[in-house]
Short mmCIF file of C-alpha atoms and ligand atoms in Angstrom, two decimals:
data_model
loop_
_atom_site.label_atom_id
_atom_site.label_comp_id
_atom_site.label_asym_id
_atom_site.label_seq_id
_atom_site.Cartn_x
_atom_site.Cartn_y
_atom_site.Cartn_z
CA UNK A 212 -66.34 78.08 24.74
CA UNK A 213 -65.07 81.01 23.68
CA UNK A 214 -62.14 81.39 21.07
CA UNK A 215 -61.18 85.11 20.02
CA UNK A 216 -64.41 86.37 20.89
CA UNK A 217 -66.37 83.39 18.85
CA UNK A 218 -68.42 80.12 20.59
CA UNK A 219 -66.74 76.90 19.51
CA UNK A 220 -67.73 73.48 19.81
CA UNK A 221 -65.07 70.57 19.94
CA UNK A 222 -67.29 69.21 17.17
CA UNK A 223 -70.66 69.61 15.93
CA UNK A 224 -73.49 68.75 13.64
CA UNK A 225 -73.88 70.56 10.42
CA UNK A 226 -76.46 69.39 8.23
CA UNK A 227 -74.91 65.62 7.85
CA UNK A 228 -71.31 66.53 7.66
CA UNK A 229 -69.28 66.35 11.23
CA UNK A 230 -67.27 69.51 11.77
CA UNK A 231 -64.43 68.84 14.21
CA UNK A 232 -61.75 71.22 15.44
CA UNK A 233 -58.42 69.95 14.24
CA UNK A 234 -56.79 69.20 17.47
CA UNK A 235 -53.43 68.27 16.31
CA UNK A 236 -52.37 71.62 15.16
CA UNK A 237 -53.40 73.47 17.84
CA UNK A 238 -52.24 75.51 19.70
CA UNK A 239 -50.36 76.94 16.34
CA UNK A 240 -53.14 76.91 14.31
CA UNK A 241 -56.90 76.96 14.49
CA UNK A 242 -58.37 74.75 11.65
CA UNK A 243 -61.91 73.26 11.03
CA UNK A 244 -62.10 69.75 9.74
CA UNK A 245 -65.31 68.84 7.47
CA UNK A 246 -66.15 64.80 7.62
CA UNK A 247 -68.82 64.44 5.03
CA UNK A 248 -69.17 60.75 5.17
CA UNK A 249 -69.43 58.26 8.36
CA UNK A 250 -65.84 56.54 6.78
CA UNK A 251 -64.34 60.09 6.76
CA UNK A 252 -65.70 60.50 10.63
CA UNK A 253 -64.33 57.57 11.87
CA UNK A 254 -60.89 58.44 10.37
CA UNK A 255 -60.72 61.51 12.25
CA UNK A 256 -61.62 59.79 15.80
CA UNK A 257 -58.59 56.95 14.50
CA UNK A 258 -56.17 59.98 14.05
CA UNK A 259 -56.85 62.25 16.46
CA UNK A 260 -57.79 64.79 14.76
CA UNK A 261 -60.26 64.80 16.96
CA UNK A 262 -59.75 63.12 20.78
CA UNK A 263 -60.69 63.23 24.27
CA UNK A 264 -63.52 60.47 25.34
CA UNK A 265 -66.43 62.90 25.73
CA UNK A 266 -66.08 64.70 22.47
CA UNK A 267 -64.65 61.30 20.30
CA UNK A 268 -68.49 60.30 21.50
CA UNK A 269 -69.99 62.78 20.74
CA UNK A 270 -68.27 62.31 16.75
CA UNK A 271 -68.91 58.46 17.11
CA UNK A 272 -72.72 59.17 17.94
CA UNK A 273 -72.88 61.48 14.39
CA UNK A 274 -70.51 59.14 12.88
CA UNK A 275 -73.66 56.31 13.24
CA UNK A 276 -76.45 59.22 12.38
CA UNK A 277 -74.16 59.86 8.73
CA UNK A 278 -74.14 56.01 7.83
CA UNK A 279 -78.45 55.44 8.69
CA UNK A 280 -78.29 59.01 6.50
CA UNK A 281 -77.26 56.98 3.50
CA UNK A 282 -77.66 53.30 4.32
CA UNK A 283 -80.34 51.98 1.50
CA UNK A 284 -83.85 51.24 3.08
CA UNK A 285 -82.81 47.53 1.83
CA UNK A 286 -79.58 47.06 3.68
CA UNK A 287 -80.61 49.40 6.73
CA UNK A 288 -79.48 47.53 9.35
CA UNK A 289 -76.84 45.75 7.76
CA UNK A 290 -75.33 49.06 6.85
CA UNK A 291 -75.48 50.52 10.07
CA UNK A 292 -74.10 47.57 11.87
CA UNK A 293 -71.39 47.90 9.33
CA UNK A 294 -70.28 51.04 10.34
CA UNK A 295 -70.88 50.56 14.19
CA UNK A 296 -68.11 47.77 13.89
CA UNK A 297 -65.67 50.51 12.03
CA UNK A 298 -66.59 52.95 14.12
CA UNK A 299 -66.19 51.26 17.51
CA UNK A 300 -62.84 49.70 15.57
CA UNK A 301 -61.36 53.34 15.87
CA UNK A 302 -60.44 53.72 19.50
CA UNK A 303 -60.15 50.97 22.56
CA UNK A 304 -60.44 52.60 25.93
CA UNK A 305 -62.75 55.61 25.88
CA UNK A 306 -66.05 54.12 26.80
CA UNK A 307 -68.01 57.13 25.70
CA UNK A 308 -67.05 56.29 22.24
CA UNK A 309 -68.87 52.93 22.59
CA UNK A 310 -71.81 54.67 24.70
CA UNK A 311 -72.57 56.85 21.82
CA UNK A 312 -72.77 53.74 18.95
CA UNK A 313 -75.02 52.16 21.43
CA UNK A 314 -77.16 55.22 21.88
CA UNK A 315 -78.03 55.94 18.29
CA UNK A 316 -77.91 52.71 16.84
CA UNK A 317 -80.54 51.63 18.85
CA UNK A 318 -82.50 55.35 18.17
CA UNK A 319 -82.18 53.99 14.20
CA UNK A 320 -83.30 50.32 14.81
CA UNK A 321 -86.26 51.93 16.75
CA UNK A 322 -88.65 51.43 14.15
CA UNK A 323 -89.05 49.45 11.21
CA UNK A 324 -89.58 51.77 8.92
CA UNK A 325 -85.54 53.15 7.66
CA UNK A 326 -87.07 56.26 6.77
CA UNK A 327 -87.99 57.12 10.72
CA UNK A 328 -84.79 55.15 11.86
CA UNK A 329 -82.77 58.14 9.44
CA UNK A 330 -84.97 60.59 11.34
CA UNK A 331 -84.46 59.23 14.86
CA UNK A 332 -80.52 58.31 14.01
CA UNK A 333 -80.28 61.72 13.71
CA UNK A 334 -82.06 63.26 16.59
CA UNK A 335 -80.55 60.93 19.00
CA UNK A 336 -76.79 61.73 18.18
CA UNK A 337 -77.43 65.55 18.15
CA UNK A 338 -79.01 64.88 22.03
CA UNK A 339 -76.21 63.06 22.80
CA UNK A 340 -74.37 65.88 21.84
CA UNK A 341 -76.26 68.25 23.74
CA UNK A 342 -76.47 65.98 26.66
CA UNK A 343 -72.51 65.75 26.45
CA UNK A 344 -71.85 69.60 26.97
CA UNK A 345 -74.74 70.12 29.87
CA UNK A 346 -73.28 66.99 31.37
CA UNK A 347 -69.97 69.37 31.49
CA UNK A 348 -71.79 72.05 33.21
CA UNK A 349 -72.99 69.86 35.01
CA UNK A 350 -69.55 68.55 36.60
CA UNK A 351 -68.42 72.15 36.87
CA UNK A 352 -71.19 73.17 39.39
CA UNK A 353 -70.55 69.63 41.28
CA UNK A 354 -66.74 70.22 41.06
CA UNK A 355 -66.67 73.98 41.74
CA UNK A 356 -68.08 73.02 44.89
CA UNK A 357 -64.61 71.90 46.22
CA UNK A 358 -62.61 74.59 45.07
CA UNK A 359 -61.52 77.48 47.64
CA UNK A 360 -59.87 80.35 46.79
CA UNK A 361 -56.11 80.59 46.24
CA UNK A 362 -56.28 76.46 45.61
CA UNK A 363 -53.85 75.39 43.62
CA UNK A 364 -55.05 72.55 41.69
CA UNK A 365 -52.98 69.77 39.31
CA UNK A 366 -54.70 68.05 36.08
CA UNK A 367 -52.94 66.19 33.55
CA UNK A 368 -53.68 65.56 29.61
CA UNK A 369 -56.67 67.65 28.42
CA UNK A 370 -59.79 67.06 29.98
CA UNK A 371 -61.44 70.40 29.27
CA UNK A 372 -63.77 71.25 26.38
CA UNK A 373 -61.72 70.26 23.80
CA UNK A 374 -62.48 67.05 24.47
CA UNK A 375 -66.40 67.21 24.93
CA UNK A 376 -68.77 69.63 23.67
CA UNK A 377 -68.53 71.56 25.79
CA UNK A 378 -66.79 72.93 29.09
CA UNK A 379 -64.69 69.57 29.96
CA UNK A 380 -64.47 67.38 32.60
CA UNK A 381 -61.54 67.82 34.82
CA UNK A 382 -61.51 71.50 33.75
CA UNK A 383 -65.02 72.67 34.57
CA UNK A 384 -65.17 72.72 37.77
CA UNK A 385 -62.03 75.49 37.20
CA UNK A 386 -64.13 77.13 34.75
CA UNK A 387 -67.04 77.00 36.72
CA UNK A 388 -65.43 78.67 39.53
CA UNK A 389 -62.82 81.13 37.31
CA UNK A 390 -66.04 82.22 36.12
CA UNK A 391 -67.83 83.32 39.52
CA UNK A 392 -64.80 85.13 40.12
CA UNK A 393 -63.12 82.80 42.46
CA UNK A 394 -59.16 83.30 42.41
CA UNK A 395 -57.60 79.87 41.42
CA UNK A 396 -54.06 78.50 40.32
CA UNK A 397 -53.58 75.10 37.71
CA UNK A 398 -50.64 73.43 37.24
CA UNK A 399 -50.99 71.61 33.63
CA UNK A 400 -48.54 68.48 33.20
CA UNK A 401 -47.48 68.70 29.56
CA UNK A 402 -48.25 64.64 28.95
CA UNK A 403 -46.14 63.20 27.18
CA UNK A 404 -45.96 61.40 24.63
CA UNK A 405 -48.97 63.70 22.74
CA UNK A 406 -48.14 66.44 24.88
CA UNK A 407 -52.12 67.27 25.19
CA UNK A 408 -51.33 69.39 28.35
CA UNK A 409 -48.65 71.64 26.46
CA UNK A 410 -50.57 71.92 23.54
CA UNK A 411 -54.64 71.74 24.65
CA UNK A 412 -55.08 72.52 28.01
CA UNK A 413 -52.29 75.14 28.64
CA UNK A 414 -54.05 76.54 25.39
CA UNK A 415 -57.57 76.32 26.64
CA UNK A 416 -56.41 77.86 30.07
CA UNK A 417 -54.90 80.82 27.86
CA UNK A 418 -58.26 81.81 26.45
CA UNK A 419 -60.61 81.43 29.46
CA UNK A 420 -57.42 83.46 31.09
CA UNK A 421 -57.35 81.09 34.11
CA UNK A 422 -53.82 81.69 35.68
CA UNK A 423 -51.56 78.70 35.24
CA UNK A 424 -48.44 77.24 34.54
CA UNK A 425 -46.99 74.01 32.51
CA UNK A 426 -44.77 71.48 34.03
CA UNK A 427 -42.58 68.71 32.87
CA UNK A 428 -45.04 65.63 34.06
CA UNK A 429 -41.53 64.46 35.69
CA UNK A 430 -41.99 67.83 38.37
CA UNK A 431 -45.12 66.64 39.67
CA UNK A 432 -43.36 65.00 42.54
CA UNK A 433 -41.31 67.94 43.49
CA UNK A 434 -44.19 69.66 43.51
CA UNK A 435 -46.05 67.64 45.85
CA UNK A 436 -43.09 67.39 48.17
CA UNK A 437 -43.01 71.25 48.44
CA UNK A 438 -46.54 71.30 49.56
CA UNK A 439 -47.88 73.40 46.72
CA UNK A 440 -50.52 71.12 45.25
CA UNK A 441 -53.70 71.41 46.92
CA UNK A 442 -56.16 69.08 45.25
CA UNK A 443 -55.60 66.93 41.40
CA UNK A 444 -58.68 66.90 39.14
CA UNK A 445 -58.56 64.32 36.08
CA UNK A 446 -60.65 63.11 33.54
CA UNK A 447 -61.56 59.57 32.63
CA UNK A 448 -61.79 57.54 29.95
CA UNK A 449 -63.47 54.50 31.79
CA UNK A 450 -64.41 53.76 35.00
CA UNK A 451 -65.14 50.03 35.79
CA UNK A 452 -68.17 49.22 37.91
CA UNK A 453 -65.63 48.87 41.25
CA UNK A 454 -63.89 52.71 40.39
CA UNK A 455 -60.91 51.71 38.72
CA UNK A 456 -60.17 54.29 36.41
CA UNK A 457 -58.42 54.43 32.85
CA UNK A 458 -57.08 57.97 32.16
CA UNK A 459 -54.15 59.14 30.38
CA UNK A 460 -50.51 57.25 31.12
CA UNK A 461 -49.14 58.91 33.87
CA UNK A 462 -52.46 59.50 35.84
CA UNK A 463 -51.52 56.33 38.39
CA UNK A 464 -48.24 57.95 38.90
CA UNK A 465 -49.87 61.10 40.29
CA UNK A 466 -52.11 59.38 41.95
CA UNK A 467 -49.74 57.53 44.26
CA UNK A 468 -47.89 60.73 44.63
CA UNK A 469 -51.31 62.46 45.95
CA UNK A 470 -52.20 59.69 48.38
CA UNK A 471 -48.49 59.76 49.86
CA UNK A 472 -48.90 63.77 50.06
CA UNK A 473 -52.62 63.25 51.49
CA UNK A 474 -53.38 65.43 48.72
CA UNK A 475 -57.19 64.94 47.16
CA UNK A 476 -57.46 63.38 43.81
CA UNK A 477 -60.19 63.64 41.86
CA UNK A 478 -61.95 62.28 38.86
CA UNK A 479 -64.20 64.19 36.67
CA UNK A 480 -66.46 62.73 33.86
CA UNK A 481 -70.12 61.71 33.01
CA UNK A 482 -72.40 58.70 33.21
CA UNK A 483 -71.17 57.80 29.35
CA UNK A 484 -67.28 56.88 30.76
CA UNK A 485 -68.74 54.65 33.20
CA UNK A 486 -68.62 51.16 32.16
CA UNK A 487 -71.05 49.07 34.57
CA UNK A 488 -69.75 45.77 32.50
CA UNK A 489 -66.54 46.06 33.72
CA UNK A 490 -65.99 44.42 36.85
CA UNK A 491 -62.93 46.22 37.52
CA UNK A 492 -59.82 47.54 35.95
CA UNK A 493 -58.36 44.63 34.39
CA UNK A 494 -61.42 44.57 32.02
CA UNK A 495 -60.57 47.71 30.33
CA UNK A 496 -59.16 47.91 27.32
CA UNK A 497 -56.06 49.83 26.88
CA UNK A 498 -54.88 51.45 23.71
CA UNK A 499 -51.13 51.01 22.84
CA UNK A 500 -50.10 53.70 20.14
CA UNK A 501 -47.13 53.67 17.91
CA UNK A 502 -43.91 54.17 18.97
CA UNK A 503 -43.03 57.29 17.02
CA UNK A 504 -45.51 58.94 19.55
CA UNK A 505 -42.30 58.63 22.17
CA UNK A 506 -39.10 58.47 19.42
CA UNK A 507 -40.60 61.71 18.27
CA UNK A 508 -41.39 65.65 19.17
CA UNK A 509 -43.74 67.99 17.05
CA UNK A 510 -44.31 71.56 17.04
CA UNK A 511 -43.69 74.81 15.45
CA UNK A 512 -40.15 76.05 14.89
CA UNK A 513 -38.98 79.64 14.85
CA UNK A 514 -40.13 80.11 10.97
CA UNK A 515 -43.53 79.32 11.98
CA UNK A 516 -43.37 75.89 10.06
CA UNK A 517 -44.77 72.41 11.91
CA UNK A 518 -42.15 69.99 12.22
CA UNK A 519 -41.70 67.01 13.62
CA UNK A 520 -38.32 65.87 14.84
CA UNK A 521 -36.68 62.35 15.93
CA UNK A 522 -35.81 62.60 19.86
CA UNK A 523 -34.38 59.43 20.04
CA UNK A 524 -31.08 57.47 18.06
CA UNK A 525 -32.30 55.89 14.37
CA UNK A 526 -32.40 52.30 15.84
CA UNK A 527 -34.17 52.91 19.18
CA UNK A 528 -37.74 51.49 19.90
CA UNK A 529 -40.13 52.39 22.67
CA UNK A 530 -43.23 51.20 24.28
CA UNK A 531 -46.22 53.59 24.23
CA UNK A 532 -49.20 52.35 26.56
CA UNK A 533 -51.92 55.33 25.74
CA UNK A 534 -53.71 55.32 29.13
CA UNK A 535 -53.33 53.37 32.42
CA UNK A 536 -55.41 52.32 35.12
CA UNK A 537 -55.63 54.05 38.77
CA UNK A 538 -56.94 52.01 41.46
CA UNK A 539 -60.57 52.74 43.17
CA UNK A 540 -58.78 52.82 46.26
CA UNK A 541 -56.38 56.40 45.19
CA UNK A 542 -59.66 58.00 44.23
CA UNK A 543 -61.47 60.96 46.60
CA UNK A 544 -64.03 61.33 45.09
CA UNK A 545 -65.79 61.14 41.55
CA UNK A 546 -67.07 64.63 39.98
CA UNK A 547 -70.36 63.10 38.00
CA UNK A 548 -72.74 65.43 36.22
CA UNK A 549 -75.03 63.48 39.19
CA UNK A 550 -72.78 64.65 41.82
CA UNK A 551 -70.23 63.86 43.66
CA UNK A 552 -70.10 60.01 43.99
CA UNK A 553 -67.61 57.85 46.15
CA UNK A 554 -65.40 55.61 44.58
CA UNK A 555 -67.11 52.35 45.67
CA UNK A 556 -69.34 49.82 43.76
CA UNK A 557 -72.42 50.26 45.68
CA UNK A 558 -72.26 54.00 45.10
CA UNK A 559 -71.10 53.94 41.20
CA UNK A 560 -74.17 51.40 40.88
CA UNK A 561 -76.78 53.77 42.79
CA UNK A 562 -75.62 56.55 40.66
CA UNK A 563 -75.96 54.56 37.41
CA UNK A 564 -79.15 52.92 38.00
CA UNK A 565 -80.55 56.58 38.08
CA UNK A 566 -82.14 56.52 34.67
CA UNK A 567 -80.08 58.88 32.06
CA UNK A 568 -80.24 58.73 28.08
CA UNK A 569 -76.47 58.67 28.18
CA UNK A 570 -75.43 55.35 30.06
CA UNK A 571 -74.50 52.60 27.21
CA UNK A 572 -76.80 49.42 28.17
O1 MRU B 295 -55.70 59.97 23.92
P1 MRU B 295 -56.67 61.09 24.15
O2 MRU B 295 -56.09 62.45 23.98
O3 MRU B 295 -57.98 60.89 23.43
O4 MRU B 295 -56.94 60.90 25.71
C1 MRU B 295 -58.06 61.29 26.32
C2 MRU B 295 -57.75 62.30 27.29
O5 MRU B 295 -57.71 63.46 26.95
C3 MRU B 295 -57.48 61.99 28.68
O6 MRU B 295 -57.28 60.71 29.05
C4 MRU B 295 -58.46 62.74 29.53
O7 MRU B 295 -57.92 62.96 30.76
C5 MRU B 295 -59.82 62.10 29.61
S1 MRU B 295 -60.81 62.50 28.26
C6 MRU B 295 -62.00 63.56 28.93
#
């Protein structure tokens, strides 16, 4: 995507150090973060320097390709199953995150021979990478293909290339369509507690100029009830082999609101979120972050400093459940880079068993 008239990548390969957009100061400041080492890579993913499930793969998968880079040819394996654990240590729910380990681990336990595991390590997290930002494209043709003009559409925490790649999930189908010149209208949910809609997608909506508006994510249900939400779009962080889906906390809540409203709701995301060994929702794992997330606000004040500020009295505590998990049964449709898929086992499982380098056996 473009930034200021340059491509960017969410995060890329550069020669065995992981560059990564710094995601937690935008949108104030753009900043490049270099992770030299696997250690350093899988600190980023724990921190969020770098997040969203398609692009926190796409580090994991170079994250494996830097430790068979400097594992010794006598502790290969060892080493890289050493870092797998770390790396798959970092971050519960996304299941692209555990896709990616998978995928190159088992490119650099291919052969015997370390010095073609290095070589194949390698190769296989850069496809991954690639495979990650066509997959977008991918879900923007299948997506765009539900859009009219005029729509107003709702998403909520940043699905859109900042967390892949490339192009998104939820968002490409907007982009897709922005692009061939199709006249849309997003309302962005600012998501609390990490406020990824106020500070990612709002920001990515900005530069591809694709008219839009925040909203407190306690409007949505005004909104709804005045008829001006036309169809949701979300991305996913796991979908269990029935359809449940994990997304960002607060997803369930619009999704109840769009079934009451008869409104569509959609889910966006590749073959890597799906999670075939999870029965159904319950088995998903879901990340609880620390309470400062809630007690506190960040951002920029007037002076153009970054501060963060205490919302809530000195004593108070809170809970802070990351993502939660929206029924199969509240889900239109699925936007796959295979198509569109319906939200039932025996068409998740058709769809899988198609073969793809990305799906995490
Ligand atoms: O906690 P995050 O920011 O890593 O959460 C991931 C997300 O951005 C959302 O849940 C998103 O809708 C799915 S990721 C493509």
């Amino acid at each position: 995507m473009r930034i200021q008239g340059q491509d960017y990548r969410a995060v890329w390969w550069d020669n065995g150090a992981v560059q990564l957009i710094e995601q937690r100061l935008l949108p104030h400041r753009l900043e490049i973060v270099t992770c030299r080492t696997y250690q350093e890579t899988a600190q980023a993913i724990k921190d969020m320097v770098v997040r969203g499930a398609g692009a926190i793969g796409v580090a994991a998968g170079f994250a494996i390709a830097q430790a068979a880079l400097t594992a010794s040819s006598a502790n290969f394996r060892a080493s890289v199953d050493d870092a797998a654990r770390l790396i798959r240590a970092t971050r519960p729910t996304a299941h692209d995150l555990f896709a990616a380990v998978a995928h190159v681990r088992e490119a650099a336990f291919a052969s015997t021979d370390p010095a073609q595991g290095r070589e194949a390590a390698v190769r296989a997290a850069m496809a991954f990478a690639d495979e990650n930002g066509k997959a977008g494209e991918a879900m923007g043709r299948v997506g765009a293909a539900l859009l009219r003009p005029n729509m107003r559409i709702l998403t909520h925490c940043n699905a859109g290339w900042l967390a892949f790649a490339d192009w998104g999930s939820a968002l490409a189908p907007i982009y897709y369509a922005h692009r061939a010149g199709m006249a849309l209208f997003v309302y962005a949910t600012e998501t609390r507690p990490r406020s990824q809609g106020a500070k990612l997608t709002d920001w990515e909506l900005s530069q591809a100029g694709v008219p839009h508006t925040l909203i407190a994510d306690t409007a949505a249900g005004s909104l709804f009830q005045r008829g001006v939400i036309d169809a949701v779009i979300v991305g996913a962080d796991r979908i269990a082999a029935n359809g449940d889906t994990a997304n960002k906390i607060g997803t369930y809540t619009l999704a109840v609101l769009a079934q009451r409203h008869r409104v569509p709701f959609y889910v966006a995301a590749p073959r890597s979120t799906f999670d075939p060994a999870a029965p159904d929702g319950h088995a998903i794992p879901i990340e609880t972050r620390n309470e400062d997330e809630v007690l506190y606000v960040s951002g920029v004040a007037d002076d153009g400093t970054l501060r963060r500020v205490r919302l809530a009295a000195p004593n108070s505590h809170a809970e802070n459940p990351a993502f939660d998990v929206t029924p199969a049964s509240l889900i239109t449709r699925f936007v796959t880079d295979g198509g569109l898929i319906d939200s039932t086992v025996s068409a998740i499982a058709a769809f899988l068993d198609r073969p793809t380098p990305l799906v995490a056996r």
